[in-house]
Amino acid sequence: MSLFTDLYWGRTTFDVVASRRRWFALSAILLLVSAGVFALRGGFDLSVDFQGGTVVTIANPDGASVAEVRDRVNALGITGARVQESGGGTEMRVQTTRLDADREQALVEALAGVTGSDPSDAGRQSVGPTFGRQIADAAIRALIVFLAVAALYMTWRLQWKMALVAIAALLHDLLATAGIYAIVGLEVSPATVIAVLTVLGYSLYDTVILFDRVLESVKERGDRQTLTSIVNESFNGILMRSINTTLTTLVPIVSLLLVGAFLLGATTLRAFAVALLIGIAIGTYSTLFVAGPLYAAWGEREDRWQRVRLRLDRKAGTTAPVRATPADAGDRPRIPSTGTAIPRPPRKRRKSR
């Protein structure tokens, strides 16, 4: 209860900057694992919109299994097909390379035979590789434009160092989200790209809130506090607000994931909700534990903040005294004593009678 009260009123004193090596190591491990899984899997499971191909969706009233459907597809000589069930097994979805009209009709009839459905009710989608390449290029251009606009805005609104740190945090979110997506093995579709761009906007907004608080504190107490202290205070000041925002955002996303994807069987909603869920959680983490400590570690190298730290250390009496070495003492000219005592002449002894 006490911790919750301190969080609510922003009175916590977590030293997040002092533990920055721990957070940086955690992020490095996450990115390395993501890159390793991505390399082992040979990339993402791209949807037909990106790589082109043929998708057939058909009802499954007989309750055929995925293995039975895959065997029937392989019997047609179609290799590398992706077979998925949705709606709790009431529907089958088969994605293959681009098929001509005759082979596509043969696939539909084969699927209707194993699932017991009417071939005329099957859904068909065929996308050429050129269209998929255009979609992928458009997604990459949208990402580059987003990052460029975000960098320019933060440079104008805050500082160029804050802009670079924010872009680094965004790339961290992008790579970590992509890595977890590859680990889970979800299909990357245009809905995934839209969700990732939404997540980057959310993460950028959270980072701007933190850096805006830092700049405000620098203007008020920049000559009386170190940058590390200011970043820590800003972190503790927005911690409760960031937690509340994240939780209120994740609740409807989890509802969308459970109801829309698993109960209604909407695979597009599932990909969209999972990308939002992963991205927002990672974006909140990077804002609090990566962007703030990274900016503090970089800014402390500036002459201004080093002078502030040295002055505050001297004032607190924590600066170590400088001791002269014997060699320095020999080379240094002797400084006359500044004492006030006057040496007296030696006393004369009286002669004995």
mmCIF file of C-alpha atoms in Angstrom:
data_model
loop_
_atom_site.group_PDB
_atom_site.id
_atom_site.type_symbol
_atom_site.label_atom_id
_atom_site.label_comp_id
_atom_site.label_asym_id
_atom_site.label_seq_id
_atom_site.Cartn_x
_atom_site.Cartn_y
_atom_site.Cartn_z
ATOM 1 C CA MET A 1 0.000 0.000 0.000
ATOM 2 C CA SER A 2 2.851 2.352 0.834
ATOM 3 C CA LEU A 3 4.516 1.696 -2.511
ATOM 4 C CA PHE A 4 1.232 2.286 -4.328
ATOM 5 C CA THR A 5 0.746 5.576 -2.460
ATOM 6 C CA ASP A 6 4.277 6.678 -3.342
ATOM 7 C CA LEU A 7 3.672 5.696 -6.972
ATOM 8 C CA TYR A 8 0.394 7.591 -7.058
ATOM 9 C CA TRP A 9 1.947 10.795 -5.715
ATOM 10 C CA GLY A 10 5.226 10.413 -7.593
ATOM 11 C CA ARG A 11 7.279 10.054 -4.394
ATOM 12 C CA THR A 12 9.227 6.945 -5.362
ATOM 13 C CA THR A 13 13.015 7.200 -5.457
ATOM 14 C CA PHE A 14 14.046 4.476 -7.895
ATOM 15 C CA ASP A 15 17.571 5.053 -9.188
ATOM 16 C CA VAL A 16 17.027 3.782 -12.713
ATOM 17 C CA VAL A 17 20.159 5.458 -14.085
ATOM 18 C CA ALA A 18 22.455 3.681 -11.609
ATOM 19 C CA SER A 19 21.044 0.326 -12.824
ATOM 20 C CA ARG A 20 21.412 1.228 -16.485
ATOM 21 C CA ARG A 21 23.957 -1.529 -17.205
ATOM 22 C CA ARG A 22 21.383 -4.081 -16.086
ATOM 23 C CA TRP A 23 18.688 -2.665 -18.399
ATOM 24 C CA PHE A 24 21.097 -2.318 -21.312
ATOM 25 C CA ALA A 25 22.225 -5.927 -20.841
ATOM 26 C CA LEU A 26 18.591 -7.099 -20.764
ATOM 27 C CA SER A 27 17.838 -5.238 -23.993
ATOM 28 C CA ALA A 28 21.004 -6.599 -25.625
ATOM 29 C CA ILE A 29 20.023 -10.162 -24.720
ATOM 30 C CA LEU A 30 16.503 -9.617 -26.077
ATOM 31 C CA LEU A 31 17.820 -8.218 -29.357
ATOM 32 C CA LEU A 32 20.440 -10.965 -29.751
ATOM 33 C CA VAL A 33 17.867 -13.704 -29.124
ATOM 34 C CA SER A 34 15.480 -12.044 -31.567
ATOM 35 C CA ALA A 35 18.171 -11.784 -34.235
ATOM 36 C CA GLY A 36 19.191 -15.400 -33.670
ATOM 37 C CA VAL A 37 15.649 -16.739 -33.953
ATOM 38 C CA PHE A 38 15.042 -14.552 -36.994
ATOM 39 C CA ALA A 39 18.163 -15.969 -38.681
ATOM 40 C CA LEU A 40 17.322 -19.582 -37.764
ATOM 41 C CA ARG A 41 13.776 -19.287 -39.114
ATOM 42 C CA GLY A 42 15.043 -17.685 -42.312
ATOM 43 C CA GLY A 43 12.881 -14.573 -41.946
ATOM 44 C CA PHE A 44 9.235 -13.902 -41.246
ATOM 45 C CA ASP A 45 6.187 -15.865 -42.252
ATOM 46 C CA LEU A 46 4.968 -13.321 -44.786
ATOM 47 C CA SER A 47 1.339 -13.229 -45.787
ATOM 48 C CA VAL A 48 0.193 -13.591 -49.367
ATOM 49 C CA ASP A 49 -0.041 -9.804 -49.609
ATOM 50 C CA PHE A 50 3.752 -9.513 -49.342
ATOM 51 C CA GLN A 51 5.102 -12.553 -51.172
ATOM 52 C CA GLY A 52 2.249 -13.306 -53.541
ATOM 53 C CA GLY A 53 0.436 -16.622 -53.925
ATOM 54 C CA THR A 54 -2.962 -18.288 -53.715
ATOM 55 C CA VAL A 55 -5.105 -18.583 -50.578
ATOM 56 C CA VAL A 56 -8.148 -20.849 -50.332
ATOM 57 C CA THR A 57 -10.446 -20.650 -47.318
ATOM 58 C CA ILE A 58 -13.100 -23.315 -46.924
ATOM 59 C CA ALA A 59 -15.520 -24.525 -44.249
ATOM 60 C CA ASN A 60 -14.784 -27.748 -42.369
ATOM 61 C CA PRO A 61 -18.084 -29.408 -41.407
ATOM 62 C CA ASP A 62 -16.513 -32.919 -41.243
ATOM 63 C CA GLY A 63 -13.834 -31.757 -38.808
ATOM 64 C CA ALA A 64 -10.829 -32.720 -40.928
ATOM 65 C CA SER A 65 -7.451 -32.287 -39.227
ATOM 66 C CA VAL A 66 -4.577 -30.164 -40.448
ATOM 67 C CA ALA A 67 -2.566 -33.280 -41.248
ATOM 68 C CA GLU A 68 -5.373 -34.708 -43.413
ATOM 69 C CA VAL A 69 -5.709 -31.466 -45.364
ATOM 70 C CA ARG A 70 -1.935 -31.214 -45.813
ATOM 71 C CA ASP A 71 -1.767 -34.798 -47.131
ATOM 72 C CA ARG A 72 -4.485 -34.042 -49.681
ATOM 73 C CA VAL A 73 -2.661 -30.885 -50.823
ATOM 74 C CA ASN A 74 0.648 -32.757 -51.129
ATOM 75 C CA ALA A 75 -1.090 -35.428 -53.209
ATOM 76 C CA LEU A 76 -1.777 -32.736 -55.832
ATOM 77 C CA GLY A 77 1.948 -32.064 -56.142
ATOM 78 C CA ILE A 78 1.710 -28.687 -54.371
ATOM 79 C CA THR A 79 4.674 -28.419 -52.008
ATOM 80 C CA GLY A 80 5.415 -25.832 -49.321
ATOM 81 C CA ALA A 81 1.734 -25.096 -48.662
ATOM 82 C CA ARG A 82 0.794 -23.515 -45.316
ATOM 83 C CA VAL A 83 -2.283 -25.108 -43.757
ATOM 84 C CA GLN A 84 -4.015 -23.393 -40.833
ATOM 85 C CA GLU A 85 -7.290 -23.895 -39.025
ATOM 86 C CA SER A 86 -9.371 -21.086 -37.564
ATOM 87 C CA GLY A 87 -12.589 -20.707 -35.636
ATOM 88 C CA GLY A 88 -11.764 -23.696 -33.465
ATOM 89 C CA GLY A 89 -11.321 -25.986 -36.488
ATOM 90 C CA THR A 90 -14.558 -24.984 -38.254
ATOM 91 C CA GLU A 91 -12.597 -23.480 -41.153
ATOM 92 C CA MET A 92 -9.428 -24.366 -43.047
ATOM 93 C CA ARG A 93 -7.047 -21.934 -44.733
ATOM 94 C CA VAL A 94 -4.448 -23.080 -47.280
ATOM 95 C CA GLN A 95 -1.781 -20.740 -48.673
ATOM 96 C CA THR A 96 0.391 -21.827 -51.598
ATOM 97 C CA THR A 97 2.509 -20.273 -54.275
ATOM 98 C CA ARG A 98 0.740 -18.632 -57.177
ATOM 99 C CA LEU A 99 -1.392 -21.282 -58.977
ATOM 100 C CA ASP A 100 -2.966 -21.131 -62.408
ATOM 101 C CA ALA A 101 -6.739 -21.468 -62.796
ATOM 102 C CA ASP A 102 -6.744 -25.258 -63.378
ATOM 103 C CA ARG A 103 -4.528 -26.096 -60.394
ATOM 104 C CA GLU A 104 -6.480 -23.689 -58.207
ATOM 105 C CA GLN A 105 -9.748 -25.412 -59.153
ATOM 106 C CA ALA A 106 -8.181 -28.814 -58.429
ATOM 107 C CA LEU A 107 -7.079 -27.579 -55.006
ATOM 108 C CA VAL A 108 -10.568 -26.314 -54.167
ATOM 109 C CA GLU A 109 -12.182 -29.602 -55.143
ATOM 110 C CA ALA A 110 -9.636 -31.578 -53.143
ATOM 111 C CA LEU A 111 -10.222 -29.454 -50.061
ATOM 112 C CA ALA A 112 -13.996 -29.757 -50.472
ATOM 113 C CA GLY A 113 -13.631 -33.512 -50.595
ATOM 114 C CA VAL A 114 -11.649 -33.811 -47.361
ATOM 115 C CA THR A 115 -13.648 -31.226 -45.424
ATOM 116 C CA GLY A 116 -17.104 -32.180 -46.722
ATOM 117 C CA SER A 117 -18.008 -28.675 -47.849
ATOM 118 C CA ASP A 118 -19.392 -27.234 -51.079
ATOM 119 C CA PRO A 119 -16.636 -26.127 -53.524
ATOM 120 C CA SER A 120 -18.698 -23.112 -54.602
ATOM 121 C CA ASP A 121 -18.560 -21.743 -51.027
ATOM 122 C CA ALA A 122 -14.748 -21.676 -50.913
ATOM 123 C CA GLY A 123 -13.065 -18.286 -50.657
ATOM 124 C CA ARG A 124 -10.255 -17.626 -53.110
ATOM 125 C CA GLN A 125 -7.544 -14.977 -53.156
ATOM 126 C CA SER A 126 -4.719 -14.755 -55.649
ATOM 127 C CA VAL A 127 -1.994 -12.114 -55.453
ATOM 128 C CA GLY A 128 0.888 -11.711 -57.870
ATOM 129 C CA PRO A 129 4.495 -11.246 -56.692
ATOM 130 C CA THR A 130 4.641 -7.727 -58.161
ATOM 131 C CA PHE A 131 1.759 -6.532 -56.023
ATOM 132 C CA GLY A 132 3.323 -8.076 -52.919
ATOM 133 C CA ARG A 133 6.627 -6.324 -53.638
ATOM 134 C CA GLN A 134 4.790 -3.002 -53.985
ATOM 135 C CA ILE A 135 3.144 -3.549 -50.593
ATOM 136 C CA ALA A 136 6.523 -4.327 -48.980
ATOM 137 C CA ASP A 137 8.175 -1.246 -50.547
ATOM 138 C CA ALA A 138 5.300 0.953 -49.382
ATOM 139 C CA ALA A 139 5.677 -0.392 -45.828
ATOM 140 C CA ILE A 140 9.426 0.325 -45.796
ATOM 141 C CA ARG A 141 8.879 3.854 -47.149
ATOM 142 C CA ALA A 142 6.219 4.498 -44.505
ATOM 143 C CA LEU A 143 8.638 3.406 -41.769
ATOM 144 C CA ILE A 144 11.490 5.605 -43.072
ATOM 145 C CA VAL A 145 9.210 8.647 -43.393
ATOM 146 C CA PHE A 146 7.884 8.075 -39.875
ATOM 147 C CA LEU A 147 11.376 7.909 -38.357
ATOM 148 C CA ALA A 148 12.537 11.021 -40.274
ATOM 149 C CA VAL A 149 9.500 13.076 -39.234
ATOM 150 C CA ALA A 150 9.852 11.910 -35.635
ATOM 151 C CA ALA A 151 13.547 12.889 -35.553
ATOM 152 C CA LEU A 152 12.848 16.351 -37.007
ATOM 153 C CA TYR A 153 9.980 16.979 -34.611
ATOM 154 C CA MET A 154 11.960 15.997 -31.517
ATOM 155 C CA THR A 155 14.949 18.066 -32.643
ATOM 156 C CA TRP A 156 12.690 21.099 -32.992
ATOM 157 C CA ARG A 157 10.635 20.411 -29.870
ATOM 158 C CA LEU A 158 13.398 19.135 -27.535
ATOM 159 C CA GLN A 159 17.073 18.514 -28.359
ATOM 160 C CA TRP A 160 18.932 16.718 -31.110
ATOM 161 C CA LYS A 161 20.458 14.345 -28.562
ATOM 162 C CA MET A 162 17.017 13.509 -27.252
ATOM 163 C CA ALA A 163 15.875 12.947 -30.849
ATOM 164 C CA LEU A 164 18.694 10.467 -31.481
ATOM 165 C CA VAL A 165 18.014 8.650 -28.206
ATOM 166 C CA ALA A 166 14.296 8.475 -29.038
ATOM 167 C CA ILE A 167 15.045 7.067 -32.513
ATOM 168 C CA ALA A 168 17.363 4.493 -30.917
ATOM 169 C CA ALA A 169 14.542 3.514 -28.540
ATOM 170 C CA LEU A 170 12.139 3.236 -31.472
ATOM 171 C CA LEU A 171 14.537 0.971 -33.361
ATOM 172 C CA HIS A 172 14.896 -1.074 -30.170
ATOM 173 C CA ASP A 173 11.095 -1.446 -30.026
ATOM 174 C CA LEU A 174 10.905 -2.313 -33.716
ATOM 175 C CA LEU A 175 13.622 -4.986 -33.582
ATOM 176 C CA ALA A 176 12.369 -6.494 -30.302
ATOM 177 C CA THR A 177 8.777 -6.647 -31.564
ATOM 178 C CA ALA A 178 9.913 -8.218 -34.826
ATOM 179 C CA GLY A 179 12.030 -10.721 -32.910
ATOM 180 C CA ILE A 180 9.183 -11.799 -30.639
ATOM 181 C CA TYR A 181 6.938 -12.002 -33.691
ATOM 182 C CA ALA A 182 9.473 -14.325 -35.304
ATOM 183 C CA ILE A 183 9.789 -16.382 -32.093
ATOM 184 C CA VAL A 184 6.008 -16.863 -31.838
ATOM 185 C CA GLY A 185 5.840 -17.633 -35.569
ATOM 186 C CA LEU A 186 2.965 -15.323 -36.430
ATOM 187 C CA GLU A 187 2.261 -14.268 -39.983
ATOM 188 C CA VAL A 188 3.303 -10.764 -41.002
ATOM 189 C CA SER A 189 0.479 -9.064 -42.857
ATOM 190 C CA PRO A 190 -0.427 -5.446 -43.736
ATOM 191 C CA ALA A 191 -2.359 -5.372 -40.442
ATOM 192 C CA THR A 192 0.917 -6.144 -38.648
ATOM 193 C CA VAL A 193 2.634 -3.186 -40.335
ATOM 194 C CA ILE A 194 -0.212 -0.866 -39.309
ATOM 195 C CA ALA A 195 0.009 -2.151 -35.735
ATOM 196 C CA VAL A 196 3.795 -1.655 -35.599
ATOM 197 C CA LEU A 197 3.494 1.946 -36.856
ATOM 198 C CA THR A 198 0.841 2.537 -34.194
ATOM 199 C CA VAL A 199 3.153 1.116 -31.541
ATOM 200 C CA LEU A 200 6.031 3.354 -32.670
ATOM 201 C CA GLY A 201 3.770 6.383 -32.349
ATOM 202 C CA TYR A 202 2.740 5.301 -28.848
ATOM 203 C CA SER A 203 6.362 4.724 -27.799
ATOM 204 C CA LEU A 204 7.406 8.116 -29.213
ATOM 205 C CA TYR A 205 4.629 9.855 -27.289
ATOM 206 C CA ASP A 206 5.741 8.196 -24.042
ATOM 207 C CA THR A 207 9.368 9.204 -24.669
ATOM 208 C CA VAL A 208 8.395 12.817 -25.390
ATOM 209 C CA ILE A 209 6.556 12.959 -22.048
ATOM 210 C CA LEU A 210 9.702 11.809 -20.216
ATOM 211 C CA PHE A 211 12.092 14.151 -22.028
ATOM 212 C CA ASP A 212 9.723 17.092 -21.680
ATOM 213 C CA ARG A 213 9.756 16.550 -17.912
ATOM 214 C CA VAL A 214 13.569 16.371 -18.003
ATOM 215 C CA LEU A 215 13.866 19.658 -19.912
ATOM 216 C CA GLU A 216 11.474 21.377 -17.534
ATOM 217 C CA SER A 217 13.534 20.234 -14.534
ATOM 218 C CA VAL A 218 16.780 21.299 -16.230
ATOM 219 C CA LYS A 219 15.451 24.851 -16.648
ATOM 220 C CA GLU A 220 14.362 25.009 -13.007
ATOM 221 C CA ARG A 221 17.192 23.188 -11.200
ATOM 222 C CA GLY A 222 19.874 22.621 -13.802
ATOM 223 C CA ASP A 223 22.520 24.447 -11.739
ATOM 224 C CA ARG A 224 21.665 22.694 -8.475
ATOM 225 C CA GLN A 225 21.278 19.064 -9.588
ATOM 226 C CA THR A 226 23.168 16.638 -11.774
ATOM 227 C CA LEU A 227 21.596 15.353 -14.979
ATOM 228 C CA THR A 228 21.429 11.861 -13.484
ATOM 229 C CA SER A 229 19.423 13.156 -10.541
ATOM 230 C CA ILE A 230 17.061 15.053 -12.852
ATOM 231 C CA VAL A 231 16.464 11.998 -15.056
ATOM 232 C CA ASN A 232 15.794 9.850 -11.989
ATOM 233 C CA GLU A 233 13.298 12.386 -10.634
ATOM 234 C CA SER A 234 11.579 12.613 -14.025
ATOM 235 C CA PHE A 235 11.408 8.813 -14.217
ATOM 236 C CA ASN A 236 9.758 8.577 -10.795
ATOM 237 C CA GLY A 237 7.459 11.476 -11.633
ATOM 238 C CA ILE A 238 5.945 9.843 -14.725
ATOM 239 C CA LEU A 239 6.147 6.225 -13.566
ATOM 240 C CA MET A 240 2.563 5.994 -12.294
ATOM 241 C CA ARG A 241 1.180 7.864 -15.299
ATOM 242 C CA SER A 242 3.031 5.533 -17.662
ATOM 243 C CA ILE A 243 1.780 2.429 -15.813
ATOM 244 C CA ASN A 244 -1.817 3.685 -15.864
ATOM 245 C CA THR A 245 -1.656 4.560 -19.564
ATOM 246 C CA THR A 246 -0.176 1.187 -20.455
ATOM 247 C CA LEU A 247 -2.716 -0.800 -18.448
ATOM 248 C CA THR A 248 -5.714 1.118 -19.800
ATOM 249 C CA THR A 249 -4.355 0.591 -23.316
ATOM 250 C CA LEU A 250 -3.639 -3.103 -22.892
ATOM 251 C CA VAL A 251 -7.074 -3.991 -21.463
ATOM 252 C CA PRO A 252 -9.039 -3.299 -24.681
ATOM 253 C CA ILE A 253 -6.268 -4.889 -26.759
ATOM 254 C CA VAL A 254 -6.441 -8.100 -24.713
ATOM 255 C CA SER A 255 -10.241 -8.028 -25.092
ATOM 256 C CA LEU A 256 -9.828 -7.607 -28.836
ATOM 257 C CA LEU A 257 -7.394 -10.518 -28.894
ATOM 258 C CA LEU A 258 -9.583 -12.878 -26.863
ATOM 259 C CA VAL A 259 -12.988 -12.051 -28.313
ATOM 260 C CA GLY A 260 -12.142 -11.077 -31.886
ATOM 261 C CA ALA A 261 -9.389 -13.531 -32.615
ATOM 262 C CA PHE A 262 -9.983 -16.664 -30.560
ATOM 263 C CA LEU A 263 -13.777 -16.644 -30.186
ATOM 264 C CA LEU A 264 -14.713 -15.252 -33.613
ATOM 265 C CA GLY A 265 -11.719 -16.753 -35.418
ATOM 266 C CA ALA A 266 -10.602 -13.534 -37.118
ATOM 267 C CA THR A 267 -6.944 -14.118 -37.969
ATOM 268 C CA THR A 268 -6.440 -10.533 -39.112
ATOM 269 C CA LEU A 269 -7.597 -9.239 -35.738
ATOM 270 C CA ARG A 270 -5.290 -11.690 -34.000
ATOM 271 C CA ALA A 271 -2.211 -10.488 -35.898
ATOM 272 C CA PHE A 272 -3.171 -6.856 -35.278
ATOM 273 C CA ALA A 273 -3.849 -7.360 -31.545
ATOM 274 C CA VAL A 274 -0.719 -9.428 -30.894
ATOM 275 C CA ALA A 275 1.499 -6.834 -32.579
ATOM 276 C CA LEU A 276 -0.092 -4.065 -30.492
ATOM 277 C CA LEU A 277 0.193 -6.079 -27.286
ATOM 278 C CA ILE A 278 3.883 -6.885 -27.750
ATOM 279 C CA GLY A 279 4.827 -3.461 -29.101
ATOM 280 C CA ILE A 280 3.147 -1.378 -26.388
ATOM 281 C CA ALA A 281 4.676 -3.456 -23.601
ATOM 282 C CA ILE A 282 8.155 -3.142 -25.130
ATOM 283 C CA GLY A 283 7.623 0.563 -25.903
ATOM 284 C CA THR A 284 6.798 1.309 -22.269
ATOM 285 C CA TYR A 285 9.859 -0.623 -21.123
ATOM 286 C CA SER A 286 12.197 1.153 -23.540
ATOM 287 C CA THR A 287 10.914 4.607 -22.600
ATOM 288 C CA LEU A 288 11.466 4.076 -18.882
ATOM 289 C CA PHE A 289 14.510 1.814 -18.778
ATOM 290 C CA VAL A 290 16.400 2.498 -22.022
ATOM 291 C CA ALA A 291 15.730 6.045 -23.305
ATOM 292 C CA GLY A 292 16.077 7.851 -19.954
ATOM 293 C CA PRO A 293 19.253 6.100 -18.726
ATOM 294 C CA LEU A 294 20.823 6.311 -22.210
ATOM 295 C CA TYR A 295 20.261 10.071 -22.377
ATOM 296 C CA ALA A 296 21.603 10.528 -18.823
ATOM 297 C CA ALA A 297 24.751 8.504 -19.591
ATOM 298 C CA TRP A 298 25.354 10.511 -22.786
ATOM 299 C CA GLY A 299 24.536 13.925 -21.317
ATOM 300 C CA GLU A 300 26.783 13.463 -18.280
ATOM 301 C CA ARG A 301 29.764 13.575 -20.661
ATOM 302 C CA GLU A 302 29.048 17.218 -21.535
ATOM 303 C CA ASP A 303 31.312 19.864 -19.970
ATOM 304 C CA ARG A 304 28.332 21.642 -18.455
ATOM 305 C CA TRP A 305 27.115 18.631 -16.489
ATOM 306 C CA GLN A 306 30.644 17.638 -15.490
ATOM 307 C CA ARG A 307 31.173 21.127 -14.023
ATOM 308 C CA VAL A 308 27.866 20.887 -12.164
ATOM 309 C CA ARG A 309 28.805 17.498 -10.755
ATOM 310 C CA LEU A 310 32.294 18.690 -9.712
ATOM 311 C CA ARG A 311 30.879 21.785 -8.037
ATOM 312 C CA LEU A 312 28.250 19.799 -6.156
ATOM 313 C CA ASP A 313 30.854 17.222 -5.082
ATOM 314 C CA ARG A 314 33.135 19.974 -3.754
ATOM 315 C CA LYS A 315 30.226 21.559 -1.927
ATOM 316 C CA ALA A 316 29.317 18.223 -0.378
ATOM 317 C CA GLY A 317 32.986 17.560 0.484
ATOM 318 C CA THR A 318 33.125 14.319 -1.439
ATOM 319 C CA THR A 319 35.876 15.369 -3.849
ATOM 320 C CA ALA A 320 39.087 13.441 -3.172
ATOM 321 C CA PRO A 321 42.047 15.706 -2.166
ATOM 322 C CA VAL A 322 44.885 15.969 -4.652
ATOM 323 C CA ARG A 323 48.171 14.647 -3.201
ATOM 324 C CA ALA A 324 51.518 15.698 -4.580
ATOM 325 C CA THR A 325 54.024 13.017 -5.473
ATOM 326 C CA PRO A 326 57.666 13.286 -4.326
ATOM 327 C CA ALA A 327 58.774 14.043 -7.879
ATOM 328 C CA ASP A 328 56.286 16.883 -8.125
ATOM 329 C CA ALA A 329 57.450 18.231 -4.800
ATOM 330 C CA GLY A 330 61.091 18.330 -6.006
ATOM 331 C CA ASP A 331 60.296 20.190 -9.185
ATOM 332 C CA ARG A 332 57.932 22.620 -7.583
ATOM 333 C CA PRO A 333 59.434 25.933 -6.287
ATOM 334 C CA ARG A 334 59.304 26.333 -2.526
ATOM 335 C CA ILE A 335 56.440 28.470 -1.362
ATOM 336 C CA PRO A 336 57.279 30.813 1.553
ATOM 337 C CA SER A 337 55.436 30.099 4.728
ATOM 338 C CA THR A 338 52.316 32.127 5.286
ATOM 339 C CA GLY A 339 52.261 31.505 9.053
ATOM 340 C CA THR A 340 52.054 34.449 11.487
ATOM 341 C CA ALA A 341 54.589 33.193 14.113
ATOM 342 C CA ILE A 342 57.880 35.225 14.313
ATOM 343 C CA PRO A 343 61.023 33.153 14.956
ATOM 344 C CA ARG A 344 62.920 34.191 18.100
ATOM 345 C CA PRO A 345 66.771 34.488 18.338
ATOM 346 C CA PRO A 346 68.523 31.861 20.518
ATOM 347 C CA ARG A 347 68.934 32.823 24.186
ATOM 348 C CA LYS A 348 72.429 33.729 25.502
ATOM 349 C CA ARG A 349 73.687 31.528 28.314
ATOM 350 C CA ARG A 350 74.968 33.226 31.459
ATOM 351 C CA LYS A 351 78.596 32.580 32.439
ATOM 352 C CA SER A 352 79.026 30.615 35.651
ATOM 353 C CA ARG A 353 80.873 32.471 38.417
#
